CSV table of C-alpha atoms in Angstrom, one decimal:
chain,number,residue,atom,x,y,z
A,26,UNK,CA,252.7,39.0,-14.6
A,27,UNK,CA,250.3,37.4,-12.2
A,28,UNK,CA,250.8,37.3,-8.5
A,29,UNK,CA,251.5,33.6,-8.6
A,30,UNK,CA,254.2,34.0,-11.3
A,31,UNK,CA,255.8,36.8,-9.2
A,32,UNK,CA,255.8,34.4,-6.2
A,33,UNK,CA,257.4,31.6,-8.2
A,34,UNK,CA,260.1,34.0,-9.6
A,35,UNK,CA,260.9,35.2,-6.1
A,36,UNK,CA,261.3,31.6,-4.9
A,37,UNK,CA,263.7,30.8,-7.8
A,38,UNK,CA,265.9,33.9,-7.1
A,39,UNK,CA,266.1,33.3,-3.4
A,40,UNK,CA,266.0,29.5,-3.1
A,41,UNK,CA,267.4,28.5,-6.4
A,42,UNK,CA,264.6,26.1,-7.3
A,43,UNK,CA,260.8,26.2,-7.8
A,44,UNK,CA,258.4,24.9,-5.3
A,45,UNK,CA,257.3,21.4,-6.3
A,46,UNK,CA,253.7,21.3,-7.3
A,47,UNK,CA,251.4,19.3,-5.2
A,48,UNK,CA,250.4,16.0,-6.7
A,49,UNK,CA,246.9,15.9,-8.2
A,50,UNK,CA,244.2,14.5,-5.9
A,51,UNK,CA,243.4,11.0,-7.2
A,52,UNK,CA,240.0,10.3,-8.5
A,53,UNK,CA,237.7,8.5,-6.0
A,54,UNK,CA,237.8,4.7,-6.5
A,55,UNK,CA,234.4,3.1,-7.1
A,56,UNK,CA,233.2,1.2,-4.0
A,57,UNK,CA,233.3,-2.6,-4.3
A,58,UNK,CA,229.9,-3.9,-4.8
A,59,UNK,CA,228.3,-5.3,-1.6
A,60,UNK,CA,228.2,-9.1,-1.4
A,61,UNK,CA,224.8,-10.6,-2.0
A,62,UNK,CA,223.6,-14.1,-1.9
A,63,UNK,CA,220.9,-15.2,-4.3
A,64,UNK,CA,218.8,-18.3,-4.3
A,65,UNK,CA,216.8,-19.4,-7.3
A,66,UNK,CA,214.3,-22.1,-8.1
A,67,UNK,CA,212.5,-21.7,-4.7
A,68,UNK,CA,209.1,-23.0,-3.9
A,69,UNK,CA,206.3,-20.8,-2.7
A,70,UNK,CA,206.7,-22.1,0.8
A,71,UNK,CA,210.4,-21.2,0.8
A,72,UNK,CA,209.9,-17.6,-0.4
A,73,UNK,CA,206.9,-17.1,1.9
A,74,UNK,CA,209.0,-17.8,5.0
A,75,UNK,CA,212.1,-16.0,3.7
A,76,UNK,CA,210.1,-12.9,3.2
A,77,UNK,CA,209.6,-12.7,7.0
A,78,UNK,CA,213.3,-12.7,7.7
A,79,UNK,CA,215.2,-9.4,7.7
A,80,UNK,CA,217.7,-8.8,4.9
A,81,UNK,CA,215.9,-11.0,2.4
A,82,UNK,CA,214.2,-9.7,-0.8
A,83,UNK,CA,212.0,-12.3,-2.5
A,84,UNK,CA,210.2,-12.6,-5.7
A,85,UNK,CA,208.1,-15.5,-7.0
A,86,UNK,CA,210.9,-18.1,-7.2
A,87,UNK,CA,214.0,-16.3,-6.1
A,88,UNK,CA,215.4,-14.7,-3.0
A,89,UNK,CA,218.4,-12.4,-2.4
A,90,UNK,CA,220.2,-11.6,0.8
A,91,UNK,CA,222.2,-8.5,1.3
A,92,UNK,CA,225.3,-10.1,2.7
A,93,UNK,CA,227.7,-13.1,2.5
A,94,UNK,CA,226.4,-16.6,2.2
A,95,UNK,CA,227.5,-17.1,5.9
A,96,UNK,CA,225.4,-14.2,7.0
A,97,UNK,CA,222.5,-15.5,5.0
A,98,UNK,CA,222.9,-18.9,6.6
A,99,UNK,CA,223.1,-17.3,10.1
A,100,UNK,CA,219.8,-15.5,9.4
A,101,UNK,CA,218.0,-18.6,8.3
A,102,UNK,CA,219.5,-20.7,11.2
A,103,UNK,CA,218.4,-18.1,13.7
A,104,UNK,CA,214.8,-18.3,12.4
A,105,UNK,CA,214.9,-22.1,12.5
A,106,UNK,CA,216.1,-22.1,16.1
A,107,UNK,CA,213.3,-19.8,17.1
A,108,UNK,CA,210.6,-21.8,15.3
A,109,UNK,CA,211.9,-25.1,16.7
A,110,UNK,CA,211.9,-23.7,20.3
A,111,UNK,CA,208.3,-22.4,20.0
A,112,UNK,CA,206.5,-24.8,17.6
A,113,UNK,CA,208.8,-27.8,17.3
A,114,UNK,CA,210.7,-29.4,14.5
A,115,UNK,CA,207.6,-30.5,12.7
A,116,UNK,CA,206.3,-26.9,12.2
A,117,UNK,CA,205.6,-26.0,8.6
A,118,UNK,CA,207.9,-22.9,8.8
A,119,UNK,CA,210.8,-25.0,10.0
A,120,UNK,CA,210.6,-27.7,7.4
A,121,UNK,CA,210.3,-25.1,4.6
A,122,UNK,CA,213.7,-23.7,5.6
A,123,UNK,CA,215.6,-27.0,5.7
A,124,UNK,CA,216.4,-27.1,2.0
A,125,UNK,CA,217.4,-23.4,2.1
A,126,UNK,CA,219.7,-24.0,5.0
A,127,UNK,CA,221.3,-27.0,3.5
A,128,UNK,CA,222.1,-25.2,0.2
A,129,UNK,CA,223.5,-22.2,2.0
A,130,UNK,CA,225.9,-24.6,3.9
A,131,UNK,CA,227.3,-25.8,0.6
A,132,UNK,CA,228.3,-22.3,-0.6
A,133,UNK,CA,231.8,-20.8,-0.1
A,134,UNK,CA,231.8,-18.2,2.7
A,135,UNK,CA,234.8,-16.3,1.5
A,136,UNK,CA,232.7,-13.6,-0.2
A,137,UNK,CA,235.2,-13.1,-3.0
A,138,UNK,CA,232.5,-12.6,-5.6
A,139,UNK,CA,229.9,-9.8,-5.5
A,140,UNK,CA,227.1,-12.2,-6.0
A,141,UNK,CA,226.7,-15.9,-5.3
A,142,UNK,CA,223.8,-17.9,-6.8
A,143,UNK,CA,222.5,-21.4,-6.1
A,144,UNK,CA,219.5,-23.2,-7.5
A,145,UNK,CA,217.3,-25.5,-5.4
A,146,UNK,CA,215.8,-28.1,-7.7
A,147,UNK,CA,212.1,-27.9,-7.8
A,148,UNK,CA,210.0,-31.0,-7.3
A,149,UNK,CA,209.0,-33.1,-10.3
A,150,UNK,CA,205.9,-35.2,-10.4
A,151,UNK,CA,206.4,-38.7,-11.6
A,152,UNK,CA,204.1,-40.1,-14.2
A,153,UNK,CA,204.5,-43.7,-13.4
A,154,UNK,CA,204.9,-45.8,-10.2
A,155,UNK,CA,205.0,-44.0,-6.9
A,156,UNK,CA,203.6,-40.5,-6.6
A,157,UNK,CA,206.2,-39.5,-4.0
A,158,UNK,CA,207.7,-36.1,-4.8
A,159,UNK,CA,211.5,-35.8,-4.8
A,160,UNK,CA,214.0,-32.9,-4.6
A,161,UNK,CA,211.6,-30.7,-2.6
A,162,UNK,CA,211.2,-29.8,1.1
A,163,UNK,CA,207.7,-31.3,0.7
A,164,UNK,CA,209.2,-34.8,0.4
A,165,UNK,CA,209.9,-35.0,4.1
A,166,UNK,CA,209.2,-37.6,6.8
A,167,UNK,CA,205.6,-38.2,7.6
A,168,UNK,CA,203.6,-40.6,9.7
A,169,UNK,CA,203.4,-43.1,6.8
A,170,UNK,CA,206.8,-42.5,5.1
A,171,UNK,CA,210.1,-42.9,6.8
A,172,UNK,CA,213.5,-43.5,5.4
A,173,UNK,CA,214.7,-45.3,8.5
A,174,UNK,CA,212.9,-46.3,11.6
A,175,UNK,CA,213.9,-47.0,15.2
A,176,UNK,CA,211.8,-47.4,18.3
A,177,UNK,CA,213.8,-44.8,20.2
A,178,UNK,CA,211.3,-42.0,19.8
A,179,UNK,CA,208.4,-44.4,20.5
A,180,UNK,CA,209.8,-45.8,23.7
A,181,UNK,CA,210.8,-42.3,24.8
A,182,UNK,CA,207.2,-41.0,24.3
A,183,UNK,CA,205.8,-44.0,26.1
A,184,UNK,CA,208.2,-43.5,29.0
A,185,UNK,CA,207.3,-39.8,29.1
A,186,UNK,CA,203.6,-40.7,29.2
A,187,UNK,CA,204.2,-43.2,32.1
A,188,UNK,CA,206.1,-40.4,34.0
A,189,UNK,CA,203.1,-38.1,33.5
A,190,UNK,CA,200.8,-40.8,35.0
A,191,UNK,CA,203.1,-41.2,38.0
A,192,UNK,CA,203.1,-37.4,38.5
A,193,UNK,CA,199.3,-37.5,39.0
A,194,UNK,CA,199.3,-40.8,40.9
A,195,UNK,CA,202.4,-41.0,43.0
A,196,UNK,CA,201.7,-44.6,44.2
A,197,UNK,CA,202.4,-46.0,40.7
A,198,UNK,CA,206.0,-47.4,40.6
A,199,UNK,CA,208.7,-46.9,38.0
A,200,UNK,CA,208.7,-49.6,35.4
A,201,UNK,CA,210.7,-50.8,32.4
A,202,UNK,CA,208.6,-50.2,29.2
A,203,UNK,CA,209.2,-52.5,26.3
A,204,UNK,CA,207.5,-52.8,22.8
A,205,UNK,CA,206.9,-56.4,21.6
A,206,UNK,CA,204.6,-58.9,20.1
A,207,UNK,CA,201.0,-59.1,21.3
A,208,UNK,CA,200.1,-62.1,19.2
A,209,UNK,CA,202.8,-64.5,19.9
A,210,UNK,CA,200.6,-66.4,22.4
A,211,UNK,CA,197.1,-68.0,22.1
A,212,UNK,CA,195.4,-64.9,23.5
A,213,UNK,CA,196.2,-61.6,21.7
A,214,UNK,CA,196.8,-58.6,23.9
A,215,UNK,CA,197.6,-54.9,23.7
A,216,UNK,CA,199.8,-54.9,26.8
A,217,UNK,CA,200.7,-56.5,30.0
A,218,UNK,CA,202.0,-55.7,33.5
A,219,UNK,CA,204.5,-58.1,35.1
A,220,UNK,CA,205.9,-57.3,38.6
A,221,UNK,CA,209.6,-57.6,39.6
A,222,UNK,CA,210.5,-58.8,36.1
A,223,UNK,CA,213.7,-56.7,35.7
A,224,UNK,CA,216.8,-56.3,37.8
A,225,UNK,CA,218.7,-52.9,38.0
A,226,UNK,CA,221.5,-53.1,40.5
A,227,UNK,CA,219.9,-53.9,43.8
A,228,UNK,CA,216.4,-52.8,42.6
A,229,UNK,CA,213.7,-55.0,41.1
A,230,UNK,CA,211.5,-53.3,38.6
A,231,UNK,CA,208.2,-54.2,37.0
A,232,UNK,CA,207.7,-54.5,33.3
A,233,UNK,CA,205.0,-52.9,31.1
A,234,UNK,CA,204.7,-54.3,27.6
A,235,UNK,CA,202.9,-52.3,24.8
A,236,UNK,CA,202.2,-54.6,21.8
A,237,UNK,CA,203.4,-53.4,18.4
A,238,UNK,CA,200.1,-54.6,16.9
A,239,UNK,CA,198.2,-52.2,19.1
A,240,UNK,CA,200.1,-49.2,17.8
A,241,UNK,CA,197.9,-49.1,14.7
A,242,UNK,CA,195.1,-47.8,17.0
A,243,UNK,CA,194.3,-44.1,17.7
A,244,UNK,CA,196.6,-42.4,20.2
A,245,UNK,CA,193.8,-42.3,22.8
A,246,UNK,CA,193.4,-46.1,22.8
A,247,UNK,CA,197.2,-46.6,23.1
A,248,UNK,CA,197.3,-44.3,26.1
A,249,UNK,CA,194.2,-46.1,27.5
A,250,UNK,CA,196.4,-49.3,27.4
A,251,UNK,CA,199.1,-47.5,29.4
A,252,UNK,CA,196.5,-46.4,32.0
A,253,UNK,CA,195.1,-50.0,32.1
A,254,UNK,CA,198.6,-51.4,32.9
A,255,UNK,CA,199.0,-48.6,35.5
A,256,UNK,CA,195.9,-49.8,37.2
A,257,UNK,CA,197.5,-53.3,37.5
A,258,UNK,CA,200.7,-51.6,38.8
A,259,UNK,CA,198.6,-49.8,41.5
A,260,UNK,CA,196.9,-53.1,42.4
A,261,UNK,CA,200.4,-54.7,42.9
A,262,UNK,CA,201.6,-51.9,45.1
A,263,UNK,CA,198.4,-52.1,47.3
A,264,UNK,CA,198.5,-55.9,47.2
A,265,UNK,CA,195.1,-56.2,45.7
A,266,UNK,CA,194.1,-59.3,43.7
A,267,UNK,CA,192.5,-57.7,40.7
A,268,UNK,CA,192.7,-60.6,38.2
A,269,UNK,CA,192.4,-64.4,37.9
A,270,UNK,CA,192.7,-67.0,35.2
A,271,UNK,CA,196.3,-66.0,34.4
A,272,UNK,CA,195.4,-62.4,34.4
A,273,UNK,CA,192.7,-62.6,31.8
A,274,UNK,CA,189.7,-62.2,34.1
A,275,UNK,CA,189.5,-58.7,35.6
A,276,UNK,CA,187.3,-58.3,38.7
A,277,UNK,CA,185.5,-55.3,40.1
A,278,UNK,CA,188.5,-54.3,42.2
A,279,UNK,CA,190.3,-53.7,38.9
A,280,UNK,CA,187.4,-51.6,37.6
A,281,UNK,CA,187.6,-49.4,40.7
A,282,UNK,CA,191.4,-48.9,40.3
A,283,UNK,CA,190.9,-48.1,36.6
A,284,UNK,CA,188.2,-45.5,37.5
A,285,UNK,CA,190.7,-44.0,39.9
A,286,UNK,CA,193.1,-43.4,37.1
A,287,UNK,CA,190.5,-41.8,34.8
A,288,UNK,CA,189.1,-44.8,32.9
A,289,UNK,CA,185.6,-46.2,32.5
A,290,UNK,CA,185.6,-50.0,32.6
A,291,UNK,CA,182.8,-52.2,31.2
A,292,UNK,CA,182.2,-55.9,31.8
A,293,UNK,CA,182.9,-58.5,29.1
A,294,UNK,CA,181.5,-62.0,29.7
A,295,UNK,CA,184.9,-63.6,28.8
A,296,UNK,CA,187.5,-61.3,30.4
A,297,UNK,CA,185.5,-59.4,33.0
A,298,UNK,CA,186.0,-55.7,33.6
A,299,UNK,CA,189.0,-55.5,31.3
A,300,UNK,CA,187.7,-53.2,28.4
A,301,UNK,CA,188.3,-49.6,29.3
A,302,UNK,CA,187.6,-46.3,27.6
A,303,UNK,CA,189.3,-42.9,28.2
A,304,UNK,CA,187.2,-40.2,29.9
A,305,UNK,CA,187.0,-36.8,28.2
A,306,UNK,CA,188.3,-35.1,31.3
A,307,UNK,CA,191.2,-37.5,31.4
A,308,UNK,CA,192.1,-36.8,27.8
A,309,UNK,CA,192.0,-33.1,28.6
A,310,UNK,CA,194.4,-33.6,31.5
A,311,UNK,CA,196.9,-35.5,29.4
A,312,UNK,CA,196.4,-33.4,26.2
A,313,UNK,CA,200.1,-32.5,25.9
A,314,UNK,CA,201.1,-36.2,26.5
A,315,UNK,CA,198.7,-37.4,23.8
A,316,UNK,CA,200.1,-34.9,21.3
A,317,UNK,CA,203.7,-36.0,21.9
A,318,UNK,CA,202.7,-39.7,21.8
A,319,UNK,CA,200.7,-39.2,18.6
A,320,UNK,CA,203.9,-37.8,16.8
A,321,UNK,CA,205.7,-41.0,17.8
A,322,UNK,CA,203.1,-43.4,16.5
A,323,UNK,CA,204.6,-43.8,13.0
A,324,UNK,CA,204.8,-47.6,12.7
A,325,UNK,CA,203.1,-50.7,13.9
A,326,UNK,CA,203.7,-54.4,14.0
A,327,UNK,CA,201.8,-57.0,11.9
A,328,UNK,CA,200.3,-60.0,13.8
A,329,UNK,CA,202.1,-63.3,13.9
A,330,UNK,CA,201.5,-65.6,10.9
A,331,UNK,CA,200.1,-68.7,12.5
A,332,UNK,CA,200.7,-71.7,10.2
A,333,UNK,CA,198.5,-74.8,10.2
A,334,UNK,CA,195.6,-75.7,12.5
A,335,UNK,CA,195.7,-76.4,16.2
A,336,UNK,CA,195.6,-80.1,17.1
A,337,UNK,CA,192.2,-81.2,18.4
A,338,UNK,CA,192.1,-82.5,21.9
A,339,UNK,CA,190.2,-85.8,22.0
A,340,UNK,CA,190.0,-86.2,25.8
A,341,UNK,CA,187.7,-84.4,28.2
A,342,UNK,CA,190.4,-83.0,30.5
A,343,UNK,CA,190.3,-79.3,31.3
A,344,UNK,CA,193.5,-77.2,31.3
A,345,UNK,CA,193.7,-75.1,34.5
A,346,UNK,CA,196.2,-72.5,35.7
A,347,UNK,CA,197.0,-70.7,38.9
A,348,UNK,CA,198.7,-67.3,39.5
A,349,UNK,CA,202.3,-68.7,39.5
A,350,UNK,CA,201.4,-69.6,36.8
A,351,UNK,CA,201.4,-73.4,37.0
A,352,UNK,CA,199.3,-75.5,34.7
A,353,UNK,CA,197.5,-78.8,35.2
A,354,UNK,CA,195.0,-80.9,33.3
A,355,UNK,CA,192.1,-82.4,35.2
A,356,UNK,CA,188.9,-84.2,34.3
A,357,UNK,CA,185.7,-82.0,34.4
A,358,UNK,CA,184.1,-84.3,36.9
A,359,UNK,CA,187.0,-84.0,39.3
A,360,UNK,CA,187.1,-80.2,38.9
A,361,UNK,CA,183.4,-80.0,39.7
A,362,UNK,CA,184.0,-81.7,43.1
A,363,UNK,CA,185.6,-78.6,44.5
A,364,UNK,CA,188.4,-76.1,44.2
A,365,UNK,CA,192.0,-77.2,43.6
A,366,UNK,CA,194.5,-74.9,45.4
A,367,UNK,CA,198.1,-74.4,44.4
A,368,UNK,CA,200.5,-75.1,47.3
A,369,UNK,CA,203.0,-72.6,45.9
A,370,UNK,CA,201.0,-69.4,45.5
A,371,UNK,CA,197.9,-70.3,47.4
A,372,UNK,CA,195.6,-69.3,44.5
A,373,UNK,CA,192.9,-71.6,43.0
A,374,UNK,CA,193.4,-73.5,39.7
A,375,UNK,CA,190.9,-72.1,37.3
A,376,UNK,CA,190.0,-73.2,33.7
A,377,UNK,CA,192.3,-71.8,31.2
A,378,UNK,CA,189.6,-71.5,28.6
């Protein structure tokens, strides 16, 4: 008899029952597989940027994240926030993650399955009609392709540019910037400055118009128009008469003000010192402003469609205008006798042609 049997026999004789056997130790239960989130059908741009995010394992067209869909979404969103804060929403890395983020948002975050897969449709090239790609992050907004358009971003960029000009030239006043037609009148224009045109509470504000037709030009020329109108604003503050002939003829005083703001003015036989070009040093000073404004120049306005021909004037009267502006018609012989002064604004009536 073994020692254990002797012990059990002793227990039975003294206690009347055997010692219950210990229950067998249960076999270890296999651990539940860790949740993973798998994306398939990715583009090379998608996988390239996902490879730089911790927790993702990528192949040519697939990517797997060791965690729930919500955790995968959080990792992608964190990277997008970082890229947007440093490089902006138009950065290539940011746009490559948009489709990935949107698909992850569609997944269930319960994590009840060990693996969750989703396919992002790859782009398909069309054989007829438009060559625009669909179903891919590459088919995103560009300068020439917009699903919807508003002027909010454009006006905001123009206002920011005007604020930057005022920062460097504190005499220039605050204005109301509008975008409108530059070809609705006889003389086409890229912009204009009109003093005390707007009322805001007890304050009168000037107006700066930027023509929609001029937005087709390079960003440097659009910004030159802003500086051009800023020179007029500076002349108004300093009470300097810088134009005549209803604002079309720009005199040397305007050229001096334009030069003060960083422009080079040249003389035109019909409009005076109105044509201006942006100096290289000025472009460098406003490089950040130019970059932001360029991103907003995604649309432009077509010129007015003028129907028919203008009626011919059979008399020899000359149309003249003052600074009010008031208009009169007077015979050439009478006009040549001497200046005709407006009793309202004190300026001289000058030929409108």
